[in-house]
Coordinates of C-alpha atoms in Angstrom, one line a residue:
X1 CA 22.6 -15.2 28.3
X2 CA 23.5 -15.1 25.0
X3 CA 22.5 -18.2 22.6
X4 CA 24.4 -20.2 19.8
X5 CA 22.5 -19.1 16.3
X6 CA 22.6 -23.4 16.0
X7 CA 20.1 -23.2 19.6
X8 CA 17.8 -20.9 17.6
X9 CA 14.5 -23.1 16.9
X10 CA 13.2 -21.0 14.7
X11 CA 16.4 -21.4 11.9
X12 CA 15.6 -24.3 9.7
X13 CA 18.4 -27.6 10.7
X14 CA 18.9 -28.4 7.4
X15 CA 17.5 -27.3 3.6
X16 CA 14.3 -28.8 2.3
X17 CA 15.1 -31.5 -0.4
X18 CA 11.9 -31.6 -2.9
X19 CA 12.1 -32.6 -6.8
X20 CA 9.4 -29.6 -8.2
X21 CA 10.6 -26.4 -8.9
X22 CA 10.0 -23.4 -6.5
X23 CA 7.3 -21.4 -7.9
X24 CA 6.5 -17.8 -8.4
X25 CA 3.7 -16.1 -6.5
X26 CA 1.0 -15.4 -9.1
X27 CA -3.2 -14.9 -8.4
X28 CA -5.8 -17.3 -8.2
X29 CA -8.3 -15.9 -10.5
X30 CA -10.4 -19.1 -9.9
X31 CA -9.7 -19.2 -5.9
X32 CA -10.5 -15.3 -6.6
X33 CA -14.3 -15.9 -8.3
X34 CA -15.2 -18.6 -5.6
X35 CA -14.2 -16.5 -2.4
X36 CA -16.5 -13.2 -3.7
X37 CA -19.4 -15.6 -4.6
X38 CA -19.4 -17.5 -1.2
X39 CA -19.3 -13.6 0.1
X40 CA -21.9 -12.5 -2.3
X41 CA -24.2 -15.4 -0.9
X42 CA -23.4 -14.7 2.7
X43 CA -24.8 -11.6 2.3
X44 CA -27.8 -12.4 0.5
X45 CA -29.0 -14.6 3.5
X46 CA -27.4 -12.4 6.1
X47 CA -29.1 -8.7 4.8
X48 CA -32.8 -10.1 5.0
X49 CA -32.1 -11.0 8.4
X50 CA -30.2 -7.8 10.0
X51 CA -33.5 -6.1 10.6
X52 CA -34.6 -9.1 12.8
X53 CA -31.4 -9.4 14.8
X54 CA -31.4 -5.5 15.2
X55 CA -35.5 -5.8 16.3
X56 CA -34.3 -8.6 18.7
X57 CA -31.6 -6.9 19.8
X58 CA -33.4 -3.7 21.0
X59 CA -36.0 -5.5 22.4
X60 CA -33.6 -7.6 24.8
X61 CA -32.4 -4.2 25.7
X62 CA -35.7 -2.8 26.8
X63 CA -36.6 -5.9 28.4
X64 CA -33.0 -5.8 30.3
X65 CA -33.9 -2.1 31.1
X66 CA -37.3 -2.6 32.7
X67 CA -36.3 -5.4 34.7
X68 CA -33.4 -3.7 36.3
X69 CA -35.5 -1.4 37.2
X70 CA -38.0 -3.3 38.9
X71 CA -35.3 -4.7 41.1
X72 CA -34.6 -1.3 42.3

């Protein structure tokens, strides 16, 4: 059962060809900036509306609770 490394799909068949340069791995300051402000304003919509979900949320849960028990 053993395989040619040639059968191996995961081994590249032959080498990239491209005209840029490789580049160096480097950060994003700008990518940076615009990832922590799209966080910052998910949170300022989400936080006002935890306490609602979380009232909700316990109330489905009594509601569940009392009608299971009047089944019973």
């Amino acid at each position: 059962m053993s395989q040619d490394e040639s059968d191996d799909p995961s081994l590249p068949r032959k080498a990239l060809r491209t005209v840029t340069p490789p580049s160096q791995g480097h950060r994003d300051t700008e990518m940076d900036v615009i990832g922590w402000s799209i966080l910052v304003g998910l949170l300022i919509v989400a936080l006002p509306l935890l306490p609602v979900l979380v009232i909700v949320w316990v109330l489905t849960r009594l509601f569940d609770r009392g009608a299971d028990r009047a089944t019973d």
